[in-house]
Structure formats: C-alpha cells, structure tokens
C-alpha cells in the first residue's frame, strides 16, 4: 500500500520523471525480461500449469515479481526523506554543533548530508543510487535493502527455470554424454506437445535471460551484503568513511582518546531494528536519534566539524602504485573491486603509476577524490575528481616536514 499511497499523494507528475533515466530503465528492463521469460519457459516448455507443481511454481514467479517491484517503487517514490527547508534545532545553542547548508537555507540535522543530485539535504543519507534515481536514506533504506535481497532470490528461481528448460528441451536432441546423470524428464515428455516448439529463437532468448539473471544475482547480491554489514552496525556508507577519518585523525595527532560511533546500539539485533520494523515505518523522525550511553546527540557532527577544520583529514593523500584505465568495472583489479563498483553517476578517474590523489571519502574497495595535475599540493590547483580502486593506491608515508604534527599542535588539540 505504501507505493500506491505515495503515487496518489503526488502533487504533480514531476515525480514520475524519475523513471525517465537510464538507471530505472535498465533495472526495470532486467526485471521484465527475467520475469517474462521465466513465466513463458515454465508454462510452455518446462512445468505446465495443469500440474500442481507447475501452478505453485507460476504463483511463486508472480510473487517474486510483485514483491521486487513493490520494494523497488517504494525505494524510488517514497524517497529517503529530506531535512525541512529552513530547519533549525529547537535549542538555538545546539546550532553551534551543526553545519549550515546554503542551498537549503537550513542546518544539517545529525546524520544528514546534502545531495547534489537531489539538491536537498537528505535524512540519514547513505548514497545516491542511479538504479532508483533517488537517494537511499532514512525512509527508504529498508525498502531498498529488501529490493537488494529479493532481486537475487527471484533471479535464482528464474535461472533454475531457464537451465531446466534448456536441458529438458535439448535432452532428446543432443547427446551430452551424461549417462550417469539421472534427472526426472517427465516434464519434457508432454502430451499433447507444446503449442510453440522450443526453437532457436526461444533458446537464444532463454540463454540471454539466464545471463541477466546470473549477473544480477552476483552483482546485486554483493550489494545486499554490503548494505547489511553497515545496517548491523547502524551506520551509513558516509558514516563509515567519517569513522575511518576520525580514527586516522586521532592516530595522526596522537590524541589520548578513542572514537566511539554514537549510533551503535550495542547489538546487531537492536541496530537491525533501527531500519527494519513490522510497520514498515522506520523508528524516529530522522532528525533526532538514540545514541549509545556516554555519547552526545551531536557527537558525530562535532567530529565532522573537527575534520572540516583539519585540512589534513578532510582529504587523505595517496600515491598511485598501479595504473588504472578509468573503467567502470575493471576486471584486472580483482573480483571484489569489479562487483563492488560504486552505483553512482560520478565519474572514474584515470590514474598512472607515480601520480598523487587526495581521497575525501570512500568504500571498502573504492575511493573518491581528486587527482592533482601538477606537483603542487596547494589549495586551488587544477584537479580531476572521481572514483578509483583502493588497491591502485597507497597512503603516502609520513615524513618529518609534512605529515607529523608539531608538538605544540598536538598539545593544543
């Protein structure tokens, strides 16, 4: 019901423009091809509807399609939720802990970030996903993650149908030499014969759909595991990068403190319930969040302000140790790098060994930052900005002049 209600509440048809984008077009196209071919193969050539198993199988295929589309459109049209324009904390004293967004003319609530694509400050922003042409955040994080779970499961079912259809239909035409393999071929011996014979066109279409199903299972399945990993920590992708930079800042300045992520509830189950609820509505209002005992409501935003003041941790300097062509999904950088390529419209940058880059944020296997085009690290020089694989670079070693904090600075901090 959530999807249909969100459609009804549209004040105009502008929101439907989200569908007119390469991401939703490709995603919906893959869903349509895999679902349609699975149903056709099942009914015509593999598991007829007049059998009990065939009827159950057909209902399951429809069920996968409905649930996948339901969560997909929920993630797209319900959206992540945005910080109200002109918002400020109830206690005016708390504004000193928050950053101010000039575009939205509002303070950034805890865990919110401004999205350049949506042109709004997004509540609990995780990332902007081109496949739904919207941000993943507070309101749609659960729907987005369920979509990442259901899509591979539905594709596994469809892939099974495709494989069994090709096997049963080709069993009596080709000799595979599998004399020891015993498979129930009763579904292939139909009486009467199928109305449409399983010809070359049907075989090509089934093989193509099988490739899509397997590719979706692997790629989307890995995205699901990445999302679940941060959900069980009650983090977002952006917050995991903030935490990494916080630990780097403490180590660099040799501070006598330990960074504690304030929104970790102490157990995976409690963190899980922060996103997934029986009602489907996430806990809280997206502006205030429960925090770990001993932490401040603005602990993370205070850390962000510290990092913003500290030019060194705002961007971490890396040296390129391996060439990178700028490919979206590079095969020669490892299987994990290939399948965890960021789902974003932001560009990749071409790197050559010996160059330097400044990373401002990143994922486990990818970093985002600027490539410096000359030998100067002075603010304002020409740069190229984009994503690059983490295994192509290494952190620049500290030296006495540039990477060690002076004793006085350590004490002041």
CSV table of C-alpha atoms in Angstrom, one decimal:
chain,number,residue,atom,x,y,z
A,1,UNK,CA,0.0,0.0,0.0
A,2,UNK,CA,2.9,2.3,0.7
A,3,UNK,CA,3.8,2.6,-3.0
A,4,UNK,CA,0.3,3.3,-4.2
A,5,UNK,CA,-0.3,5.9,-1.4
A,6,UNK,CA,2.9,7.6,-2.4
A,7,UNK,CA,1.7,7.8,-6.0
A,8,UNK,CA,-1.7,9.2,-5.0
A,9,UNK,CA,0.0,11.9,-2.9
A,10,UNK,CA,1.9,13.3,-5.9
A,11,UNK,CA,1.1,16.9,-6.2
A,12,UNK,CA,2.0,16.7,-9.9
A,13,UNK,CA,3.6,14.4,-12.4
A,14,UNK,CA,7.1,15.7,-11.9
A,15,UNK,CA,8.0,12.8,-9.6
A,16,UNK,CA,7.3,10.3,-12.5
A,17,UNK,CA,10.3,11.8,-14.3
A,18,UNK,CA,12.4,9.6,-12.1
A,19,UNK,CA,11.5,6.8,-14.4
A,20,UNK,CA,13.0,8.7,-17.4
A,21,UNK,CA,16.6,7.9,-16.5
A,22,UNK,CA,19.0,5.2,-17.6
A,23,UNK,CA,19.1,3.6,-14.2
A,24,UNK,CA,15.4,2.7,-13.8
A,25,UNK,CA,15.1,1.9,-17.5
A,26,UNK,CA,17.8,-0.7,-17.2
A,27,UNK,CA,16.6,-2.1,-13.8
A,28,UNK,CA,13.0,-2.4,-14.9
A,29,UNK,CA,14.1,-3.9,-18.2
A,30,UNK,CA,16.1,-6.6,-16.5
A,31,UNK,CA,13.2,-7.4,-14.1
A,32,UNK,CA,10.7,-7.5,-17.1
A,33,UNK,CA,13.0,-9.8,-19.2
A,34,UNK,CA,13.8,-12.3,-16.5
A,35,UNK,CA,10.2,-12.4,-15.1
A,36,UNK,CA,8.6,-12.7,-18.5
A,37,UNK,CA,11.0,-15.3,-19.9
A,38,UNK,CA,10.7,-17.4,-16.7
A,39,UNK,CA,6.9,-17.5,-16.9
A,40,UNK,CA,7.0,-18.3,-20.6
A,41,UNK,CA,9.6,-21.0,-20.3
A,42,UNK,CA,7.8,-22.5,-17.3
A,43,UNK,CA,4.3,-22.6,-18.8
A,44,UNK,CA,5.2,-23.6,-22.4
A,45,UNK,CA,8.2,-25.9,-22.1
A,46,UNK,CA,9.1,-26.9,-18.6
A,47,UNK,CA,6.3,-27.1,-16.0
A,48,UNK,CA,2.7,-26.9,-17.3
A,49,UNK,CA,0.0,-25.1,-15.3
A,50,UNK,CA,-2.3,-28.2,-15.2
A,51,UNK,CA,0.1,-29.8,-12.8
A,52,UNK,CA,0.2,-28.9,-9.1
A,53,UNK,CA,3.9,-28.2,-9.1
A,54,UNK,CA,3.5,-26.0,-12.2
A,55,UNK,CA,0.8,-23.9,-10.6
A,56,UNK,CA,2.8,-23.4,-7.4
A,57,UNK,CA,5.9,-22.5,-9.5
A,58,UNK,CA,3.9,-20.0,-11.5
A,59,UNK,CA,2.4,-18.4,-8.4
A,60,UNK,CA,5.9,-18.1,-6.9
A,61,UNK,CA,7.2,-16.4,-10.0
A,62,UNK,CA,4.4,-13.8,-9.9
A,63,UNK,CA,5.0,-13.4,-6.2
A,64,UNK,CA,8.8,-12.6,-6.7
A,65,UNK,CA,7.9,-10.1,-9.4
A,66,UNK,CA,5.3,-8.3,-7.3
A,67,UNK,CA,7.5,-8.1,-4.2
A,68,UNK,CA,10.5,-6.9,-6.2
A,69,UNK,CA,8.6,-4.2,-7.9
A,70,UNK,CA,6.8,-3.2,-4.7
A,71,UNK,CA,10.0,-2.6,-2.8
A,72,UNK,CA,11.7,-1.0,-5.9
A,73,UNK,CA,9.0,1.6,-6.4
A,74,UNK,CA,8.8,2.2,-2.6
A,75,UNK,CA,12.5,3.0,-2.6
A,76,UNK,CA,12.2,5.2,-5.7
A,77,UNK,CA,8.9,7.2,-5.0
A,78,UNK,CA,8.7,7.2,-1.2
A,79,UNK,CA,12.3,8.5,-1.2
A,80,UNK,CA,14.8,9.0,1.7
A,81,UNK,CA,13.1,11.9,3.4
A,82,UNK,CA,14.6,15.4,3.4
A,83,UNK,CA,15.5,17.9,6.1
A,84,UNK,CA,12.7,20.6,6.1
A,85,UNK,CA,13.7,23.8,4.3
A,86,UNK,CA,14.8,26.4,6.9
A,87,UNK,CA,15.1,23.8,9.7
A,88,UNK,CA,17.0,24.6,12.8
A,89,UNK,CA,17.3,22.8,16.2
A,90,UNK,CA,14.8,23.6,18.9
A,91,UNK,CA,17.6,24.7,21.2
A,92,UNK,CA,19.4,27.5,19.4
A,93,UNK,CA,22.5,26.7,21.4
A,94,UNK,CA,22.7,23.3,19.5
A,95,UNK,CA,23.2,25.1,16.2
A,96,UNK,CA,26.9,25.5,17.0
A,97,UNK,CA,27.3,21.7,16.6
A,98,UNK,CA,25.7,21.7,13.2
A,99,UNK,CA,26.8,22.7,9.7
A,100,UNK,CA,24.7,25.1,7.7
A,101,UNK,CA,23.5,24.4,4.2
A,102,UNK,CA,23.4,27.5,2.0
A,103,UNK,CA,21.3,25.7,-0.7
A,104,UNK,CA,18.5,24.5,1.6
A,105,UNK,CA,18.9,27.5,3.9
A,106,UNK,CA,18.8,25.1,6.9
A,107,UNK,CA,21.0,23.4,9.4
A,108,UNK,CA,22.1,19.9,8.6
A,109,UNK,CA,20.4,17.6,11.1
A,110,UNK,CA,22.5,14.8,12.6
A,111,UNK,CA,23.3,12.1,10.0
A,112,UNK,CA,22.0,14.2,7.1
A,113,UNK,CA,24.1,15.3,4.1
A,114,UNK,CA,23.4,17.4,1.1
A,115,UNK,CA,22.9,15.5,-2.2
A,116,UNK,CA,23.9,17.4,-5.3
A,117,UNK,CA,21.7,15.3,-7.5
A,118,UNK,CA,18.5,15.7,-5.4
A,119,UNK,CA,19.6,19.3,-4.4
A,120,UNK,CA,18.3,18.7,-0.9
A,121,UNK,CA,19.7,17.7,2.5
A,122,UNK,CA,18.9,14.0,2.9
A,123,UNK,CA,18.0,12.4,6.2
A,124,UNK,CA,20.4,9.7,7.2
A,125,UNK,CA,21.9,9.7,3.7
A,126,UNK,CA,23.7,6.5,2.6
A,127,UNK,CA,24.2,7.3,-1.1
A,128,UNK,CA,22.5,8.4,-4.2
A,129,UNK,CA,21.6,5.4,-6.3
A,130,UNK,CA,21.2,5.8,-10.1
A,131,UNK,CA,19.2,2.5,-10.3
A,132,UNK,CA,16.3,4.1,-8.4
A,133,UNK,CA,17.3,7.6,-9.5
A,134,UNK,CA,16.9,8.7,-5.9
A,135,UNK,CA,18.9,8.8,-2.6
A,136,UNK,CA,18.9,5.9,-0.2
A,137,UNK,CA,18.3,7.2,3.3
A,138,UNK,CA,16.1,7.3,6.4
A,139,UNK,CA,12.6,6.5,4.9
A,140,UNK,CA,13.5,4.1,2.1
A,141,UNK,CA,16.6,2.3,3.5
A,142,UNK,CA,14.5,-0.8,4.4
A,143,UNK,CA,12.7,-1.0,1.1
A,144,UNK,CA,16.0,-0.5,-0.8
A,145,UNK,CA,17.7,-3.3,1.1
A,146,UNK,CA,14.7,-5.7,0.7
A,147,UNK,CA,14.9,-5.0,-3.0
A,148,UNK,CA,18.6,-6.0,-3.0
A,149,UNK,CA,17.6,-9.2,-1.2
A,150,UNK,CA,14.5,-10.2,-3.3
A,151,UNK,CA,16.1,-9.4,-6.7
A,152,UNK,CA,18.8,-12.1,-6.4
A,153,UNK,CA,16.4,-14.6,-4.9
A,154,UNK,CA,13.9,-14.1,-7.7
A,155,UNK,CA,16.8,-14.4,-10.2
A,156,UNK,CA,18.0,-17.6,-8.7
A,157,UNK,CA,14.5,-19.1,-9.2
A,158,UNK,CA,14.3,-17.8,-12.7
A,159,UNK,CA,17.8,-19.1,-13.5
A,160,UNK,CA,16.7,-22.6,-12.4
A,161,UNK,CA,13.8,-22.4,-14.7
A,162,UNK,CA,16.0,-21.3,-17.6
A,163,UNK,CA,18.5,-24.1,-17.0
A,164,UNK,CA,15.9,-26.8,-16.7
A,165,UNK,CA,14.0,-25.6,-19.7
A,166,UNK,CA,17.1,-25.7,-22.0
A,167,UNK,CA,18.1,-29.1,-20.5
A,168,UNK,CA,14.7,-30.8,-20.9
A,169,UNK,CA,14.1,-29.4,-24.4
A,170,UNK,CA,17.5,-30.3,-25.7
A,171,UNK,CA,17.8,-33.7,-23.9
A,172,UNK,CA,16.3,-35.7,-26.7
A,173,UNK,CA,18.1,-33.7,-29.5
A,174,UNK,CA,21.7,-33.6,-28.3
A,175,UNK,CA,23.9,-36.2,-26.6
A,176,UNK,CA,25.8,-34.7,-23.7
A,177,UNK,CA,27.5,-37.9,-22.6
A,178,UNK,CA,25.9,-37.6,-19.2
A,179,UNK,CA,24.9,-41.3,-18.9
A,180,UNK,CA,25.4,-41.3,-15.2
A,181,UNK,CA,23.2,-38.2,-14.5
A,182,UNK,CA,19.7,-39.1,-13.6
A,183,UNK,CA,17.1,-36.4,-14.0
A,184,UNK,CA,13.3,-36.7,-14.0
A,185,UNK,CA,12.5,-35.9,-17.6
A,186,UNK,CA,8.7,-36.3,-17.3
A,187,UNK,CA,8.2,-32.6,-17.7
A,188,UNK,CA,9.9,-32.8,-21.1
A,189,UNK,CA,7.6,-35.5,-22.4
A,190,UNK,CA,4.4,-33.7,-22.9
A,191,UNK,CA,1.1,-34.9,-24.3
A,192,UNK,CA,0.0,-33.0,-26.2
A,193,UNK,CA,3.2,-31.3,-27.4
A,194,UNK,CA,3.8,-27.6,-26.6
A,195,UNK,CA,1.8,-25.2,-28.9
A,196,UNK,CA,5.1,-23.4,-29.7
A,197,UNK,CA,8.2,-25.5,-30.3
A,198,UNK,CA,11.4,-24.7,-28.5
A,199,UNK,CA,13.3,-23.3,-31.4
A,200,UNK,CA,16.5,-21.4,-31.9
A,201,UNK,CA,14.9,-18.0,-31.1
A,202,UNK,CA,13.5,-19.4,-27.8
A,203,UNK,CA,16.9,-20.9,-26.9
A,204,UNK,CA,18.7,-17.6,-27.6
A,205,UNK,CA,16.2,-15.6,-25.6
A,206,UNK,CA,16.4,-18.1,-22.7
A,207,UNK,CA,20.2,-18.1,-22.7
A,208,UNK,CA,20.2,-14.3,-22.7
A,209,UNK,CA,17.8,-14.2,-19.8
A,210,UNK,CA,19.9,-16.7,-18.0
A,211,UNK,CA,23.0,-14.4,-18.3
A,212,UNK,CA,21.0,-11.4,-17.0
A,213,UNK,CA,19.7,-13.5,-14.0
A,214,UNK,CA,23.1,-14.8,-13.1
A,215,UNK,CA,24.8,-11.4,-13.4
A,216,UNK,CA,22.0,-9.7,-11.3
A,217,UNK,CA,22.3,-12.4,-8.7
A,218,UNK,CA,26.0,-11.8,-8.2
A,219,UNK,CA,26.1,-8.0,-8.5
A,220,UNK,CA,23.0,-7.2,-6.5
A,221,UNK,CA,23.7,-10.0,-4.0
A,222,UNK,CA,27.1,-8.4,-3.2
A,223,UNK,CA,25.4,-5.0,-2.8
A,224,UNK,CA,22.9,-6.6,-0.4
A,225,UNK,CA,25.7,-8.0,1.8
A,226,UNK,CA,27.5,-4.6,1.8
A,227,UNK,CA,24.2,-2.9,2.9
A,228,UNK,CA,23.5,-5.5,5.6
A,229,UNK,CA,27.0,-5.1,7.0
A,230,UNK,CA,26.6,-1.4,7.6
A,231,UNK,CA,23.0,-1.8,8.8
A,232,UNK,CA,24.1,-4.2,11.5
A,233,UNK,CA,26.5,-1.5,12.7
A,234,UNK,CA,23.7,1.1,12.4
A,235,UNK,CA,25.9,3.1,10.0
A,236,UNK,CA,25.7,4.5,6.5
A,237,UNK,CA,28.3,4.4,3.8
A,238,UNK,CA,29.2,8.0,4.5
A,239,UNK,CA,29.4,7.5,8.3
A,240,UNK,CA,31.8,4.5,7.8
A,241,UNK,CA,34.1,6.9,6.0
A,242,UNK,CA,33.8,9.6,8.7
A,243,UNK,CA,34.7,6.9,11.3
A,244,UNK,CA,37.7,5.9,9.3
A,245,UNK,CA,38.9,9.5,9.0
A,246,UNK,CA,38.2,10.1,12.8
A,247,UNK,CA,40.5,7.2,13.7
A,248,UNK,CA,43.1,8.5,11.3
A,249,UNK,CA,42.9,11.9,12.9
A,250,UNK,CA,43.3,10.5,16.4
A,251,UNK,CA,46.3,8.4,15.3
A,252,UNK,CA,48.0,11.3,13.5
A,253,UNK,CA,47.8,13.8,16.3
A,254,UNK,CA,48.4,11.1,18.9
A,255,UNK,CA,45.4,12.1,20.9
A,256,UNK,CA,44.6,10.3,24.2
A,257,UNK,CA,41.0,9.3,23.1
A,258,UNK,CA,39.1,6.6,21.4
A,259,UNK,CA,36.5,7.3,18.8
A,260,UNK,CA,33.1,5.7,19.6
A,261,UNK,CA,30.4,5.6,17.0
A,262,UNK,CA,27.5,7.1,18.8
A,263,UNK,CA,24.6,5.4,17.0
A,264,UNK,CA,25.7,1.8,17.6
A,265,UNK,CA,23.1,0.4,19.9
A,266,UNK,CA,25.4,-2.3,21.2
A,267,UNK,CA,23.9,-5.4,19.5
A,268,UNK,CA,23.3,-6.3,15.9
A,269,UNK,CA,19.6,-7.0,16.6
A,270,UNK,CA,19.0,-3.5,18.1
A,271,UNK,CA,20.8,-2.0,15.1
A,272,UNK,CA,18.7,-4.1,12.7
A,273,UNK,CA,15.5,-2.8,14.3
A,274,UNK,CA,16.6,0.8,13.7
A,275,UNK,CA,16.0,0.2,10.0
A,276,UNK,CA,13.5,-2.8,9.8
A,277,UNK,CA,10.2,-2.6,11.6
A,278,UNK,CA,7.0,-4.6,11.4
A,279,UNK,CA,5.0,-1.5,10.4
A,280,UNK,CA,7.5,-0.7,7.6
A,281,UNK,CA,8.0,2.8,9.1
A,282,UNK,CA,11.5,3.4,10.4
A,283,UNK,CA,11.9,4.5,14.0
A,284,UNK,CA,12.2,8.1,15.0
A,285,UNK,CA,11.7,11.2,12.9
A,286,UNK,CA,15.0,11.3,11.0
A,287,UNK,CA,16.1,14.4,12.9
A,288,UNK,CA,16.9,13.0,16.3
A,289,UNK,CA,18.5,9.6,17.0
A,290,UNK,CA,19.1,7.4,20.0
A,291,UNK,CA,22.7,7.3,21.0
A,292,UNK,CA,25.0,5.0,22.9
A,293,UNK,CA,25.3,5.7,26.6
A,294,UNK,CA,28.0,8.2,27.2
A,295,UNK,CA,27.7,9.8,23.8
A,296,UNK,CA,26.3,13.1,22.8
A,297,UNK,CA,23.4,13.6,20.3
A,298,UNK,CA,25.9,15.6,18.2
A,299,UNK,CA,29.0,13.5,18.7
A,300,UNK,CA,29.3,12.6,15.0
A,301,UNK,CA,28.6,16.1,13.8
A,302,UNK,CA,31.2,17.5,16.2
A,303,UNK,CA,33.7,15.1,14.7
A,304,UNK,CA,32.7,16.2,11.2
A,305,UNK,CA,33.3,19.8,12.3
A,306,UNK,CA,36.8,18.8,13.6
A,307,UNK,CA,37.6,17.1,10.3
A,308,UNK,CA,36.4,20.1,8.4
A,309,UNK,CA,38.7,22.4,10.3
A,310,UNK,CA,41.6,19.9,9.9
A,311,UNK,CA,42.7,20.2,6.2
A,312,UNK,CA,44.9,17.2,6.6
A,313,UNK,CA,42.0,14.7,7.3
A,314,UNK,CA,39.5,16.4,5.0
A,315,UNK,CA,41.5,14.7,2.3
A,316,UNK,CA,43.9,11.9,2.7
A,317,UNK,CA,46.9,11.8,0.3
A,318,UNK,CA,47.6,8.7,-1.7
A,319,UNK,CA,50.3,7.7,-4.2
A,320,UNK,CA,49.3,5.7,-7.3
A,321,UNK,CA,51.2,2.4,-7.3
A,322,UNK,CA,49.3,0.8,-10.2
A,323,UNK,CA,47.8,2.1,-13.5
A,324,UNK,CA,44.0,2.3,-13.7
A,325,UNK,CA,42.3,2.9,-17.1
A,326,UNK,CA,39.2,4.6,-15.6
A,327,UNK,CA,36.9,1.6,-16.4
A,328,UNK,CA,33.6,1.5,-14.5
A,329,UNK,CA,34.0,-2.2,-13.6
A,330,UNK,CA,37.7,-3.1,-14.0
A,331,UNK,CA,38.3,-6.9,-14.4
A,332,UNK,CA,42.0,-6.7,-13.8
A,333,UNK,CA,41.6,-5.1,-10.3
A,334,UNK,CA,40.2,-8.2,-8.6
A,335,UNK,CA,36.8,-9.8,-8.4
A,336,UNK,CA,35.7,-7.8,-5.3
A,337,UNK,CA,36.6,-4.5,-6.9
A,338,UNK,CA,34.7,-5.5,-10.1
A,339,UNK,CA,31.5,-6.4,-8.3
A,340,UNK,CA,31.6,-3.5,-5.7
A,341,UNK,CA,31.9,-0.7,-8.2
A,342,UNK,CA,30.0,2.3,-6.8
A,343,UNK,CA,26.4,2.6,-8.1
A,344,UNK,CA,26.7,6.3,-8.9
A,345,UNK,CA,26.8,8.6,-11.9
A,346,UNK,CA,30.0,10.2,-10.6
A,347,UNK,CA,32.9,9.6,-13.0
A,348,UNK,CA,36.0,7.3,-12.6
A,349,UNK,CA,39.4,9.0,-13.0
A,350,UNK,CA,42.3,7.5,-15.0
A,351,UNK,CA,45.5,7.0,-13.0
A,352,UNK,CA,49.1,6.4,-13.8
A,353,UNK,CA,51.8,5.0,-11.5
A,354,UNK,CA,53.5,7.7,-9.6
A,355,UNK,CA,50.7,10.3,-9.6
A,356,UNK,CA,49.1,11.6,-6.4
A,357,UNK,CA,45.4,11.8,-5.4
A,358,UNK,CA,43.6,13.3,-2.5
A,359,UNK,CA,40.8,11.0,-1.2
A,360,UNK,CA,37.9,12.7,0.5
A,361,UNK,CA,35.6,9.6,1.0
A,362,UNK,CA,35.4,6.0,0.1
A,363,UNK,CA,34.1,2.5,0.3
A,364,UNK,CA,35.9,-0.7,1.2
A,365,UNK,CA,37.4,-1.3,-2.3
A,366,UNK,CA,36.9,2.2,-3.8
A,367,UNK,CA,38.0,5.7,-3.0
A,368,UNK,CA,36.6,9.1,-4.2
A,369,UNK,CA,38.8,12.2,-4.5
A,370,UNK,CA,40.9,14.5,-6.7
A,371,UNK,CA,43.9,13.8,-8.9
A,372,UNK,CA,46.4,16.6,-8.8
A,373,UNK,CA,47.6,17.6,-12.2
A,374,UNK,CA,50.8,19.3,-11.1
A,375,UNK,CA,53.4,18.8,-8.4
A,376,UNK,CA,51.8,21.3,-6.0
A,377,UNK,CA,49.5,20.4,-3.2
A,378,UNK,CA,48.4,24.0,-2.7
A,379,UNK,CA,44.7,24.5,-2.3
A,380,UNK,CA,43.1,25.6,-5.6
A,381,UNK,CA,45.3,23.9,-8.2
A,382,UNK,CA,43.7,22.1,-11.1
A,383,UNK,CA,42.2,18.7,-10.3
A,384,UNK,CA,40.2,15.9,-11.8
A,385,UNK,CA,37.6,14.4,-9.4
A,386,UNK,CA,36.1,10.9,-9.4
A,387,UNK,CA,36.3,7.3,-8.1
A,388,UNK,CA,39.3,4.9,-8.3
A,389,UNK,CA,40.1,1.4,-6.9
A,390,UNK,CA,41.6,1.4,-3.5
A,391,UNK,CA,44.1,-1.3,-4.4
A,392,UNK,CA,45.7,1.0,-7.0
A,393,UNK,CA,47.0,3.4,-4.4
A,394,UNK,CA,48.7,3.5,-1.1
A,395,UNK,CA,48.8,6.1,1.7
A,396,UNK,CA,51.8,8.4,1.4
A,397,UNK,CA,54.4,7.7,4.1
A,398,UNK,CA,54.6,10.3,6.8
A,399,UNK,CA,57.7,12.5,6.8
A,400,UNK,CA,59.1,14.9,9.4
A,401,UNK,CA,58.1,18.0,7.5
A,402,UNK,CA,54.6,17.4,6.2
A,403,UNK,CA,53.0,14.5,7.9
A,404,UNK,CA,54.0,14.8,11.6
A,405,UNK,CA,52.1,17.2,13.8
A,406,UNK,CA,54.3,19.7,15.7
A,407,UNK,CA,54.5,19.1,19.4
A,408,UNK,CA,52.7,22.4,20.1
A,409,UNK,CA,49.9,21.5,17.8
A,410,UNK,CA,49.5,18.1,19.4
A,411,UNK,CA,49.1,19.7,22.8
A,412,UNK,CA,46.6,22.3,21.6
A,413,UNK,CA,44.5,19.6,20.1
